[in-house]
mmCIF file of C-alpha atoms and ligand atoms in Angstrom:
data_model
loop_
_atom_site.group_PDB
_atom_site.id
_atom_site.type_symbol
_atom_site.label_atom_id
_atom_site.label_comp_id
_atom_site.label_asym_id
_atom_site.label_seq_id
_atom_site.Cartn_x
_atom_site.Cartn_y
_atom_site.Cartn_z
ATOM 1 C CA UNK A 1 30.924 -15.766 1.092
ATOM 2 C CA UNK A 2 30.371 -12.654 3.376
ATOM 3 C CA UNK A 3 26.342 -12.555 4.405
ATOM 4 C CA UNK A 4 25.253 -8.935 4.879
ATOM 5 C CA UNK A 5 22.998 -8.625 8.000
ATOM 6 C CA UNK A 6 20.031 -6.442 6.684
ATOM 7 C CA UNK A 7 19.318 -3.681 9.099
ATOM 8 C CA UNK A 8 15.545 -1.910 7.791
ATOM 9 C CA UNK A 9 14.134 0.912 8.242
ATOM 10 C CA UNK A 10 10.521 1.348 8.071
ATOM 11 C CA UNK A 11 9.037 4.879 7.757
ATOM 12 C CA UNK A 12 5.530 5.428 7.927
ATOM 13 C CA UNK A 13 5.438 2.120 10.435
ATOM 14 C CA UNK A 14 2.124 3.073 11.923
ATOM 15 C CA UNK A 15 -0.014 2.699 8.978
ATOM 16 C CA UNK A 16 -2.753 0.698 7.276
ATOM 17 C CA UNK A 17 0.453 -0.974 6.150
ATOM 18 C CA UNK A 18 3.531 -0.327 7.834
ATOM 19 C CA UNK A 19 1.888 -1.913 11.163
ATOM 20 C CA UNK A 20 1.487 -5.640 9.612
ATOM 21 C CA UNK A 21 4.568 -4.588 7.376
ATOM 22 C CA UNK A 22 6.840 -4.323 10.167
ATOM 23 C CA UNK A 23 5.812 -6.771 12.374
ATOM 24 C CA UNK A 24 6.401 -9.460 9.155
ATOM 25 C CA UNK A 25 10.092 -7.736 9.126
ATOM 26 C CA UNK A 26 10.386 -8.488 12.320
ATOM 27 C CA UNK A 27 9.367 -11.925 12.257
ATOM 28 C CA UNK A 28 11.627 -12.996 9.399
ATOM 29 C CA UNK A 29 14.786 -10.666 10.201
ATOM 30 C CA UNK A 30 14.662 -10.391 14.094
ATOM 31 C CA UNK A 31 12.947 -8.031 16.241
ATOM 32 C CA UNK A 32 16.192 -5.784 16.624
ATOM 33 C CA UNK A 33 17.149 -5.844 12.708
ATOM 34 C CA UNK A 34 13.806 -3.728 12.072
ATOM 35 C CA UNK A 35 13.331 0.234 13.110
ATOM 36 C CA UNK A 36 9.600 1.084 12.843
ATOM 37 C CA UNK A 37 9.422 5.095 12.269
ATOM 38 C CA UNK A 38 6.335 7.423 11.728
ATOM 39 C CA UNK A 39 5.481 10.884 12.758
ATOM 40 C CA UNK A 40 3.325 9.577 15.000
ATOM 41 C CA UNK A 41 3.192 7.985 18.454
ATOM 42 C CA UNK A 42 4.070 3.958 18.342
ATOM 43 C CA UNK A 43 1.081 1.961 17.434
ATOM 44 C CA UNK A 44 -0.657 -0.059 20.022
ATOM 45 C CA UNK A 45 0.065 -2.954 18.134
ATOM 46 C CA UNK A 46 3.699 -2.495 17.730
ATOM 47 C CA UNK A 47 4.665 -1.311 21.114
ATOM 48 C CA UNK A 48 7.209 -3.794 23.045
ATOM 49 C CA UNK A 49 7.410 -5.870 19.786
ATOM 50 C CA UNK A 50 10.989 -3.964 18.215
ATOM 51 C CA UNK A 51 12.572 -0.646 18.601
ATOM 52 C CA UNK A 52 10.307 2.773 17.056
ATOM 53 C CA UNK A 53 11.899 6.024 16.274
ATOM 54 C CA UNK A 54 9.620 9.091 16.089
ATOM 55 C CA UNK A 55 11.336 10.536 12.744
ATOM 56 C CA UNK A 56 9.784 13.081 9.889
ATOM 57 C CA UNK A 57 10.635 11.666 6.532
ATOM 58 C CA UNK A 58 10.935 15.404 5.195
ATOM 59 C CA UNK A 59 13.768 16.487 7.445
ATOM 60 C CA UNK A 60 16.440 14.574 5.226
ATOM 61 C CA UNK A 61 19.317 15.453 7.517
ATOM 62 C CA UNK A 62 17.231 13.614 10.155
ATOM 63 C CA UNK A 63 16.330 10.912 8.049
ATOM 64 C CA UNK A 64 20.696 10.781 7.167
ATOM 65 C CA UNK A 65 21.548 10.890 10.781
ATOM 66 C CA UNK A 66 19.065 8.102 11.889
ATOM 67 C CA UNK A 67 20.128 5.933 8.538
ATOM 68 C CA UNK A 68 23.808 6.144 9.631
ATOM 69 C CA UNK A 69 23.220 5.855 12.806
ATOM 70 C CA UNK A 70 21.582 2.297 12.968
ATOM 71 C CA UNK A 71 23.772 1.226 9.899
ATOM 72 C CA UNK A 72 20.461 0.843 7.971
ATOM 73 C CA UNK A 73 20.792 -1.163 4.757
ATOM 74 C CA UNK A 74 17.170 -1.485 3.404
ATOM 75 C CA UNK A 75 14.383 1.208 4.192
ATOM 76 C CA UNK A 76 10.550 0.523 3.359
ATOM 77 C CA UNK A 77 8.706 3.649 2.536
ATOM 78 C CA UNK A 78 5.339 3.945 3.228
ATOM 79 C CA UNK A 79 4.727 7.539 4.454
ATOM 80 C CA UNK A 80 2.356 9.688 2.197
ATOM 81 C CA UNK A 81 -0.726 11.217 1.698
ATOM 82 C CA UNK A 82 -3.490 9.190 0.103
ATOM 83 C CA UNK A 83 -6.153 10.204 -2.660
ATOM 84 C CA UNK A 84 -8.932 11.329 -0.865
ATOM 85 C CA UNK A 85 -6.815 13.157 1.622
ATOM 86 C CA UNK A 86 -4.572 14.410 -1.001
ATOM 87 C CA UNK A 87 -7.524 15.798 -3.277
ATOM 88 C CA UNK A 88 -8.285 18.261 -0.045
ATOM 89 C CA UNK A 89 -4.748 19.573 -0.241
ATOM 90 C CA UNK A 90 -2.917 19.011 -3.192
ATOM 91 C CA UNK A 91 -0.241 20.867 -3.114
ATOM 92 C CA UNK A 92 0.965 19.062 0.272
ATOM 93 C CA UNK A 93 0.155 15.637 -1.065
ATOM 94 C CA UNK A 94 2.379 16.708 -4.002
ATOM 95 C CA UNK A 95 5.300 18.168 -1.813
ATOM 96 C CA UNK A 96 5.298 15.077 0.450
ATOM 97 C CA UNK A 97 4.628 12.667 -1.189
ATOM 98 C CA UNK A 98 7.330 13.331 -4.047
ATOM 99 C CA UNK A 99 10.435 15.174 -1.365
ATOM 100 C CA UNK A 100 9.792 11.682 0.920
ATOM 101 C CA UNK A 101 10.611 9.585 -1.809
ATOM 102 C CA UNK A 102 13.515 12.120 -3.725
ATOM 103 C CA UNK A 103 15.106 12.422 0.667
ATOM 104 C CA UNK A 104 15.396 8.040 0.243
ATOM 105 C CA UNK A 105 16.653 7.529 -3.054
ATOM 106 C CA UNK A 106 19.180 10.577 -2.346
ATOM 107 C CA UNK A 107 20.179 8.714 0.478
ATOM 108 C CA UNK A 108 19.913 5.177 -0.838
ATOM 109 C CA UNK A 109 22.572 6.704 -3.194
ATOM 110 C CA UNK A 110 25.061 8.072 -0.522
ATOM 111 C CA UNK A 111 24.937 5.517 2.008
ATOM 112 C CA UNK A 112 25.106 2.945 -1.245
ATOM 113 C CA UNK A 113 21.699 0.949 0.544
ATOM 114 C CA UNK A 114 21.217 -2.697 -0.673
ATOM 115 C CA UNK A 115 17.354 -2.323 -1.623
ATOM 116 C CA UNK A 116 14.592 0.161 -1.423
ATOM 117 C CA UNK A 117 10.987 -0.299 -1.108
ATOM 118 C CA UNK A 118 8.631 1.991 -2.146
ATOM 119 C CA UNK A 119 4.449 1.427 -2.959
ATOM 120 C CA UNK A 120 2.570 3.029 -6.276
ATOM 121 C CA UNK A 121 -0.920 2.413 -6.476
ATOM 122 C CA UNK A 122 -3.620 1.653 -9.036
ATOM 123 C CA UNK A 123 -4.304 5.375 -9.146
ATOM 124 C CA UNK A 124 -1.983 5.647 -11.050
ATOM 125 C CA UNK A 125 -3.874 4.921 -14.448
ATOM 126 C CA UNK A 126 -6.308 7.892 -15.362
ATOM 127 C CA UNK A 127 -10.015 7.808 -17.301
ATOM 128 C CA UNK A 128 -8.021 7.410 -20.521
ATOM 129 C CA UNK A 129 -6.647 3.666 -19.350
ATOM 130 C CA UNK A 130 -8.373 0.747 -20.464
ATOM 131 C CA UNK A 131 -11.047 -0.145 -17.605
ATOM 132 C CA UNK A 132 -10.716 -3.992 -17.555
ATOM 133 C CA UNK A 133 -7.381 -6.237 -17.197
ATOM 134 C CA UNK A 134 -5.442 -2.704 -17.444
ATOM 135 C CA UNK A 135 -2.156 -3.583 -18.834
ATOM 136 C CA UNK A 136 1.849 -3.251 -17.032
ATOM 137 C CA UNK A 137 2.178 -0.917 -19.733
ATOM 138 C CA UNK A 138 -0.515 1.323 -21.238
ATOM 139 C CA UNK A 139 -2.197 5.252 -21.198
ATOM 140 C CA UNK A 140 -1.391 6.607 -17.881
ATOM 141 C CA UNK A 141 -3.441 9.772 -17.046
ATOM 142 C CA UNK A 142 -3.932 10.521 -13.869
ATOM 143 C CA UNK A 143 -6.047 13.106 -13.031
ATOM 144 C CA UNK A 144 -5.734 12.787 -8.962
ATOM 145 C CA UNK A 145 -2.595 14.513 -7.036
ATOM 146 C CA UNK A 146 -2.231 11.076 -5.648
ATOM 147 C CA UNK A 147 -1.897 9.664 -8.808
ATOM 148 C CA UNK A 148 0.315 12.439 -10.683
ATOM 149 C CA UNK A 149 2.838 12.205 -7.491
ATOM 150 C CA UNK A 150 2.225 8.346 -7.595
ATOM 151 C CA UNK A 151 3.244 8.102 -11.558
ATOM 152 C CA UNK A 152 6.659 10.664 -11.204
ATOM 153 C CA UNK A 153 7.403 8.487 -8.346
ATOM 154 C CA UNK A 154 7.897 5.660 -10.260
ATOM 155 C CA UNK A 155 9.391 7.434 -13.089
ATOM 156 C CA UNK A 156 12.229 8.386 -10.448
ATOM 157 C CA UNK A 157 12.219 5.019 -8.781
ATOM 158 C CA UNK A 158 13.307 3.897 -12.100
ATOM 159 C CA UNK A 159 15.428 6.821 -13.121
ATOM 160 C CA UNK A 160 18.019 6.519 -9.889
ATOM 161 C CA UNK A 161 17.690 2.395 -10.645
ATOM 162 C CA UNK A 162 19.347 3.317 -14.483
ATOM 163 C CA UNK A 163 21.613 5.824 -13.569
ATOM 164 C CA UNK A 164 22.582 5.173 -9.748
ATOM 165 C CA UNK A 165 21.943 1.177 -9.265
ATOM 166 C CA UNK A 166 19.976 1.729 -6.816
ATOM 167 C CA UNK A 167 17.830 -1.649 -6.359
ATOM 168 C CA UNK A 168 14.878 0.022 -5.510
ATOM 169 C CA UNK A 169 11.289 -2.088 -5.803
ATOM 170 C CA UNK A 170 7.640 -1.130 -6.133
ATOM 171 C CA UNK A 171 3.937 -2.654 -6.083
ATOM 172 C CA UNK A 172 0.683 -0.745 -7.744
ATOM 173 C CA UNK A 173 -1.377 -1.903 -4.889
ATOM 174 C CA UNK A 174 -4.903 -1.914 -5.477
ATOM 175 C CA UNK A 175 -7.010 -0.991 -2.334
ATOM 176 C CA UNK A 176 -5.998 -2.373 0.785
ATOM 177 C CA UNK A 177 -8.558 -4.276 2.796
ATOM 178 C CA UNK A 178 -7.829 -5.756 6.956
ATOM 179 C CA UNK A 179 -8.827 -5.360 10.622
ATOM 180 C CA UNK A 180 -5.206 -4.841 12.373
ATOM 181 C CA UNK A 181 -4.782 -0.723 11.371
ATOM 182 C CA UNK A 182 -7.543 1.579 9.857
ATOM 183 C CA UNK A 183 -6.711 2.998 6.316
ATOM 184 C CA UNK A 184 -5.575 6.552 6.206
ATOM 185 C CA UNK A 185 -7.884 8.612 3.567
ATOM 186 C CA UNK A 186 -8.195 6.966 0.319
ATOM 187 C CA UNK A 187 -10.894 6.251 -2.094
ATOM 188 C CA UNK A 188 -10.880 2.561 -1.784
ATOM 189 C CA UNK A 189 -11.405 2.572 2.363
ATOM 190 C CA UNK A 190 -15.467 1.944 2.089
ATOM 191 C CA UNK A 191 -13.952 -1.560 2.215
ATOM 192 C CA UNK A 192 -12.915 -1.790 5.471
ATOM 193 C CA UNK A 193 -15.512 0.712 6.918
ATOM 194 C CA UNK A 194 -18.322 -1.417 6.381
ATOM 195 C CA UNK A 195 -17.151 -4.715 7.928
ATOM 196 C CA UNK A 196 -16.838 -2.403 11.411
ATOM 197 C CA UNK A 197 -20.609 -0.808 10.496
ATOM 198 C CA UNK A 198 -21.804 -4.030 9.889
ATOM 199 C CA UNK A 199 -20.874 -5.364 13.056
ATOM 200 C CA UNK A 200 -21.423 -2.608 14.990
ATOM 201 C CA UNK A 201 -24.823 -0.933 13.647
ATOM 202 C CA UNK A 202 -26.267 -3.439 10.701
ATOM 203 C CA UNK A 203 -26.045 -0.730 8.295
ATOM 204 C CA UNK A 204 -23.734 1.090 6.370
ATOM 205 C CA UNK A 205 -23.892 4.446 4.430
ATOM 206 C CA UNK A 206 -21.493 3.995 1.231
ATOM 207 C CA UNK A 207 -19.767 6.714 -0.409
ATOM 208 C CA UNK A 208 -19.515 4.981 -3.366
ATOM 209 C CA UNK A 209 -22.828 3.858 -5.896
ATOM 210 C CA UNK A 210 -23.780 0.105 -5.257
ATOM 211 C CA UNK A 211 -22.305 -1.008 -9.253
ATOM 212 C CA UNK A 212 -18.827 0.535 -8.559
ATOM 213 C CA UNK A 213 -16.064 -1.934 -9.509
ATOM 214 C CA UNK A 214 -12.690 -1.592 -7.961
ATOM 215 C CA UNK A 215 -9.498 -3.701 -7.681
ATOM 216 C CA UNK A 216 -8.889 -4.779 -4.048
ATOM 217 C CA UNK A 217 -7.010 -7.051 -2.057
ATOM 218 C CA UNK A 218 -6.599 -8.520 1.568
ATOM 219 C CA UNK A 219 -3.482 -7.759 3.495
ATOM 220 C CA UNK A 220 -1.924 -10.580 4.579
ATOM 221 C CA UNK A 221 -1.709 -10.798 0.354
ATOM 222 C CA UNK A 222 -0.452 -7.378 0.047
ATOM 223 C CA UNK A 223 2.531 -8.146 2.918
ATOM 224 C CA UNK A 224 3.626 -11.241 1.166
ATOM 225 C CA UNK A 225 3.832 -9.459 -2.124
ATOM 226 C CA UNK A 226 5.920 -7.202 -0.790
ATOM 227 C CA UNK A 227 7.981 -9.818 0.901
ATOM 228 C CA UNK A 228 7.924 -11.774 -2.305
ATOM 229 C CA UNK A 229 9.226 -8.884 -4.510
ATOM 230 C CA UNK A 230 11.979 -7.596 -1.942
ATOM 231 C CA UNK A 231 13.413 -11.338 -1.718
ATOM 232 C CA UNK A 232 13.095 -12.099 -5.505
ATOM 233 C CA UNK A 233 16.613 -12.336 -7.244
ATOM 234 C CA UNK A 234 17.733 -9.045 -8.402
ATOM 235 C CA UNK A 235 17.955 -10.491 -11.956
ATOM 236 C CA UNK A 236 13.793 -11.434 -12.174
ATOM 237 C CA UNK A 237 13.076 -7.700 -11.128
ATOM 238 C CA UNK A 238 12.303 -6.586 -15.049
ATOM 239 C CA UNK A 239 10.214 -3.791 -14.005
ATOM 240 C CA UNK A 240 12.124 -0.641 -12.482
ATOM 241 C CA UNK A 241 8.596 1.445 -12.191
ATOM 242 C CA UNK A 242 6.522 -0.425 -10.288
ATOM 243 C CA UNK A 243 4.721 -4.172 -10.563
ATOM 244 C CA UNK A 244 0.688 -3.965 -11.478
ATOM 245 C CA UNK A 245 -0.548 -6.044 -8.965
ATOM 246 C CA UNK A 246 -4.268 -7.664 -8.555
ATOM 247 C CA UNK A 247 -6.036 -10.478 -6.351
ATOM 248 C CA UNK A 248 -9.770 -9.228 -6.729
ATOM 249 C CA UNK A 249 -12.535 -6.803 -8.020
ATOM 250 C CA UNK A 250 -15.443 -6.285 -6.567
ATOM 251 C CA UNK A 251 -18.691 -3.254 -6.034
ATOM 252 C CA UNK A 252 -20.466 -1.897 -3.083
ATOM 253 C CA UNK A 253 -23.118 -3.944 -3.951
ATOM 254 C CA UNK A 254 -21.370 -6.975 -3.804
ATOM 255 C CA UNK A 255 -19.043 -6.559 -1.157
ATOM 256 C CA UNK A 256 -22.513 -5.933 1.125
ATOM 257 C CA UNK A 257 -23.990 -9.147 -0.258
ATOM 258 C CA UNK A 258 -21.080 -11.118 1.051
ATOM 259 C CA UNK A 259 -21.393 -10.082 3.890
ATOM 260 C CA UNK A 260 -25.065 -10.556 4.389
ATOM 261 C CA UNK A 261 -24.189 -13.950 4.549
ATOM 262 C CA UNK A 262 -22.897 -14.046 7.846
ATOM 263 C CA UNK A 263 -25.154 -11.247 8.799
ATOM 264 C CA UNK A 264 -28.144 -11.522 6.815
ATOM 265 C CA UNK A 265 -30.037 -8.282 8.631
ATOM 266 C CA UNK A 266 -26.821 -5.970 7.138
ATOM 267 C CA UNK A 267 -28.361 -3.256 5.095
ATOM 268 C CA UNK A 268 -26.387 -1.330 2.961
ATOM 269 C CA UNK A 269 -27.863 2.379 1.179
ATOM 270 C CA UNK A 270 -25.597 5.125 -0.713
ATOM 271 C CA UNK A 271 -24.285 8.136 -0.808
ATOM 272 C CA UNK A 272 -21.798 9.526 -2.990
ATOM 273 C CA UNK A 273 -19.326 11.664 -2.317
ATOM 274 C CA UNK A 274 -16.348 13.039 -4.052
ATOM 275 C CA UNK A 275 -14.714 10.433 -3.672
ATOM 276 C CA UNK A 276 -17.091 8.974 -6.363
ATOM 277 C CA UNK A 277 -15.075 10.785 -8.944
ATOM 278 C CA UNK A 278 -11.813 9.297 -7.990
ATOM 279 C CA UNK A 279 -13.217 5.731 -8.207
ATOM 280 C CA UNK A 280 -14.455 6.232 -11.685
ATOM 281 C CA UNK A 281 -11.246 7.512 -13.087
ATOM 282 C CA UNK A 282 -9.359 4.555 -11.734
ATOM 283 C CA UNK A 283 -9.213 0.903 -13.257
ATOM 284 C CA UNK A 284 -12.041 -2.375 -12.605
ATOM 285 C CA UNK A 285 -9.080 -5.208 -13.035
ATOM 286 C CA UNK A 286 -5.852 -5.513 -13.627
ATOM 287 C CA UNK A 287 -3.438 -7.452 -15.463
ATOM 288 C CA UNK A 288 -0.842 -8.545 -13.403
ATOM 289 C CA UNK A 289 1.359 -11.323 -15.700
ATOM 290 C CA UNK A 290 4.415 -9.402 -15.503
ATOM 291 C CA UNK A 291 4.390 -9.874 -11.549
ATOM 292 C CA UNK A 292 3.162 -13.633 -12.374
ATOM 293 C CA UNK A 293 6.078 -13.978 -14.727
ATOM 294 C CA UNK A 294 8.857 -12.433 -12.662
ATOM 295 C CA UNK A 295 8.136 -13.327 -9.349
ATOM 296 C CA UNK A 296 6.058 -15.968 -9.592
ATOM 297 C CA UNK A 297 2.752 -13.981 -7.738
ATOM 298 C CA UNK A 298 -0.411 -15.432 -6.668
ATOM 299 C CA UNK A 299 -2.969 -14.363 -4.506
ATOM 300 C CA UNK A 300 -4.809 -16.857 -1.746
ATOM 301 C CA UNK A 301 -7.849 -14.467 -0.905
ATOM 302 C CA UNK A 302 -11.226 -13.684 -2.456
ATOM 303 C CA UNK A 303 -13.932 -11.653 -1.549
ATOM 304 C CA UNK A 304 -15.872 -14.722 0.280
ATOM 305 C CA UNK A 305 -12.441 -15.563 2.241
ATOM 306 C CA UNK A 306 -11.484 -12.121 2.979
ATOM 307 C CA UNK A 307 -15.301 -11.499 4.371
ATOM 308 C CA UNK A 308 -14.989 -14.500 6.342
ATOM 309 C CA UNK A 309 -11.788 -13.905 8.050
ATOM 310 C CA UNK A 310 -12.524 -9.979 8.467
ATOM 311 C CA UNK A 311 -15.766 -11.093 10.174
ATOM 312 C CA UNK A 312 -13.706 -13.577 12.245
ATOM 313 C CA UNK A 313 -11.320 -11.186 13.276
ATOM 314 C CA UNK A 314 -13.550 -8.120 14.177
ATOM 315 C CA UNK A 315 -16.344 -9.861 15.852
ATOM 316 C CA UNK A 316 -14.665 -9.708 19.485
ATOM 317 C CA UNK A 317 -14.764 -6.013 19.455
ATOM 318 C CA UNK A 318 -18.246 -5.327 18.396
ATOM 319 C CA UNK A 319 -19.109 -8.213 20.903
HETATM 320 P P1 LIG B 401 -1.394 5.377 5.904
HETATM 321 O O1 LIG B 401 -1.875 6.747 5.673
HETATM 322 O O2 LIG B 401 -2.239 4.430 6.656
HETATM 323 O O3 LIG B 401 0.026 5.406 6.606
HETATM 324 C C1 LIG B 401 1.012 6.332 6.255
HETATM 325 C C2 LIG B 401 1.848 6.597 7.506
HETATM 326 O O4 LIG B 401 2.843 7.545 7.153
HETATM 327 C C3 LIG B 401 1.033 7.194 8.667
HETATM 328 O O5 LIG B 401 1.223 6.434 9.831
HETATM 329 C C4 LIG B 401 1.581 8.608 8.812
HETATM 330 O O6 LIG B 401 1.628 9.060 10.146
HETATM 331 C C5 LIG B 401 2.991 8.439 8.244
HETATM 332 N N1 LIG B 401 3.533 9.704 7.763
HETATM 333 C C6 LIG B 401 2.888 10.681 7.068
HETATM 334 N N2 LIG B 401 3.709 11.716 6.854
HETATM 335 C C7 LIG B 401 4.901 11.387 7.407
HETATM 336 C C8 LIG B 401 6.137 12.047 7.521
HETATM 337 N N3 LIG B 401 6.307 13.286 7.024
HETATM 338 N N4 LIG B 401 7.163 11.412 8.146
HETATM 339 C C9 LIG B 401 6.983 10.182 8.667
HETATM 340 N N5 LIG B 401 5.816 9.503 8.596
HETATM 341 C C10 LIG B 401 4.788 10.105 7.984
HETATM 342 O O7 LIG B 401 -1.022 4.767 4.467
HETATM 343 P P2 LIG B 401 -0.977 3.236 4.031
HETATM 344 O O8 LIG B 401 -2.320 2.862 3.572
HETATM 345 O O9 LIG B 401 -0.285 2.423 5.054
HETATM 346 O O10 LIG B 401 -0.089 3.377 2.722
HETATM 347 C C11 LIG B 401 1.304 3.195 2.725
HETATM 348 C C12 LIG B 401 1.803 3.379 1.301
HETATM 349 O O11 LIG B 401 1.135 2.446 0.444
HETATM 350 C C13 LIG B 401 1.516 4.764 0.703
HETATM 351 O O12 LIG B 401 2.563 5.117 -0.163
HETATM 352 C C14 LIG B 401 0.259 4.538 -0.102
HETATM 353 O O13 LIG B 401 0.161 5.449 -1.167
HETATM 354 C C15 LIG B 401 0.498 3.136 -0.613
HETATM 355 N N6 LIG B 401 -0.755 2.481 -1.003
HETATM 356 C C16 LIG B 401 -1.683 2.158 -0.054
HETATM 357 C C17 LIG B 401 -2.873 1.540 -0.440
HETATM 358 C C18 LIG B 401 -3.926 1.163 0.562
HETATM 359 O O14 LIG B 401 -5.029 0.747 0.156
HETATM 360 N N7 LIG B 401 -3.655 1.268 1.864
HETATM 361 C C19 LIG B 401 -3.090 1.245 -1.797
HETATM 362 C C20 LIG B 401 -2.144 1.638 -2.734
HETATM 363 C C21 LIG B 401 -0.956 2.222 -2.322
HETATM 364 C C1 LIG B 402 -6.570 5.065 -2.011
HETATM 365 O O1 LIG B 402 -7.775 4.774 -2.122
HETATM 366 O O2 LIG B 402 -6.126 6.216 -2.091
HETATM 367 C C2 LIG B 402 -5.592 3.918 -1.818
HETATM 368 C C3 LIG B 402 -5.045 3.482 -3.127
HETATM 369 C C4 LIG B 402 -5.809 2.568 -3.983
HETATM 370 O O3 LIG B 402 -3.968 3.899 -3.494
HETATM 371 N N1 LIG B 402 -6.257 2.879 -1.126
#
């Protein structure tokens, strides 16, 4: 049997994500195996650690020269513009975040690429999806830019799996909590905020009100996810759109009271924003069997253990 060397691309390497992302790639598939790529200079945290190509996902010709170039078989996309971000400017978050994805899967099709990976998101479901345990398959109604791109996204993702083969993969992450890169403008980023402001000042201002539930989940979860999914036999993958996926769901209020725990002077007061209106037209929990089913998916953190190891982590810099 011939084994096929994986060469990956990462693009948007220098995010909330793509930092832990690609240093995981790295880990399991060699240093050398993994590009990193963003428009932005190399993170601190990735420099000397693989190589990192400075590369705009919207210049396809680019994108083709650098994918044929390094003989790239799987690329990892993770460049876009979040909700809150996006709300400010919709029609960019529309034009990149759908032409990134449309430049891979063209590609993925003419350089015949083993796999692709590609995140949706929990904003995906609208004010017209059922709140609680929100189903694989239900209403979805978005009513963000980040969530209209984010649902024709995985309408194509599935579209170029039916009619091109492509073997392309996708997570609805819920919001993405950890201490190694900061979030990039979305609704859900309150949650990593206020472990810095607790450390740093004993009080936090929220954007959010104190009873506001959202799905969430700790990073070194979300990475082995996506390991999880990309290694999964091709024959378990039942879902061509993208997997619901869910560890935890917590509020404001109850995020702050965790971590007056360890800090019992933290004080935490409100004020929304708009972001407030995003975070009520999104989902409290959600059901996640099919990924359970297929893939066998489990999470290991919850808020206490998430609080504790954030904490952990953070401490020396506030020291
Ligand atoms: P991020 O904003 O932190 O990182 C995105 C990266 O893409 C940035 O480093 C940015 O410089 C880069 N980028 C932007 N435009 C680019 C371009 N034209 N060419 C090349 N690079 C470009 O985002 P993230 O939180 O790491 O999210 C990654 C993916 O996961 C996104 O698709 C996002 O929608 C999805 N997602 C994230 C969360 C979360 O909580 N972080 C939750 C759900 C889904
Ligand atoms: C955001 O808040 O925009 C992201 C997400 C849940 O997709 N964290």
């Amino acid at each position: 049997m011939q084994i096929v060397k994986e060469k990956i691309l990462v693009i948007g390497a220098c995010g909330q994500i793509g930092v832990e992302l690609t240093t995981e790639l790295r880990r399991i598939h060699g240093a050398n195996n993994v590009i990193a790529s963003d428009l932005r200079d190399e993170h601190e945290l990735l420099k000397g650690t693989g190589p990192y190509v400075s590369c705009d996902v919207m210049n396809k010709e680019m994108l083709h020269v650098l994918i044929i170039r390094h003989n790239i078989t799987q690329v990892y996309l993770l460049a876009a513009i979040l909700s809150a971000t996006g709300e400010k400017n919709p029609s960019l978050a529309w034009h990149i975040n759908m032409q990134s994805l449309l430049n891979v899967l063209e590609i993925a099709k003419e350089e015949k690429l083993t796999k692709v990976y590609w995140p949706s998101s929990i904003a995906v479901f609208g004010p017209s999806s059922p709140k609680q345990h929100t189903p694989q398959n239900t209403v979805i109604e978005p009513t963000t830019v980040y969530g209209i791109s984010k649902f024709a996204g995985e309408r194509w993702c599935e579209y170029y799996h039916h009619h091109f083969g492509i073997d392309v993969r996708s997570l609805r992450y819920p919001g993405l909590i950890s201490y190694k890169s900061a979030p990039g403008g979305g609704t859900t980023d309150y949650a990593v905020e206020i472990y810095h402001e607790a450390l740093r000042d004993k009080d936090y201002s929220c954007f959010l009100s104190e009873d506001t539930y959202l799905p969430m989940m700790y990073m070194p979860d979300a990475i082995r996810a996506t390991i999880e999914l990309m290694e999964a036999p091709k024959e378990n993958i039942t879902i061509r759109s993208s997997y619901n996926l869910s560890a935890m769901s917590f509020s404001p209020k109850e995020i702050a009271q965790a971590i007056q725990k360890h800090i019992p002077e933290f004080e935490m007061s409100y004020r929304e924003d708009f972001r407030q209106k995003i975070a009520d037209s999104w989902p409290q929990s959600i059901d996640d069997s099919k990924a359970q089913e297929d893939w066998h998916w489990k999470p290991r953190f919850d808020l206490n253990t998430m609080t504790e190891d954030m904490l952990r982590n953070l401490k020396p810099l506030y020291a």
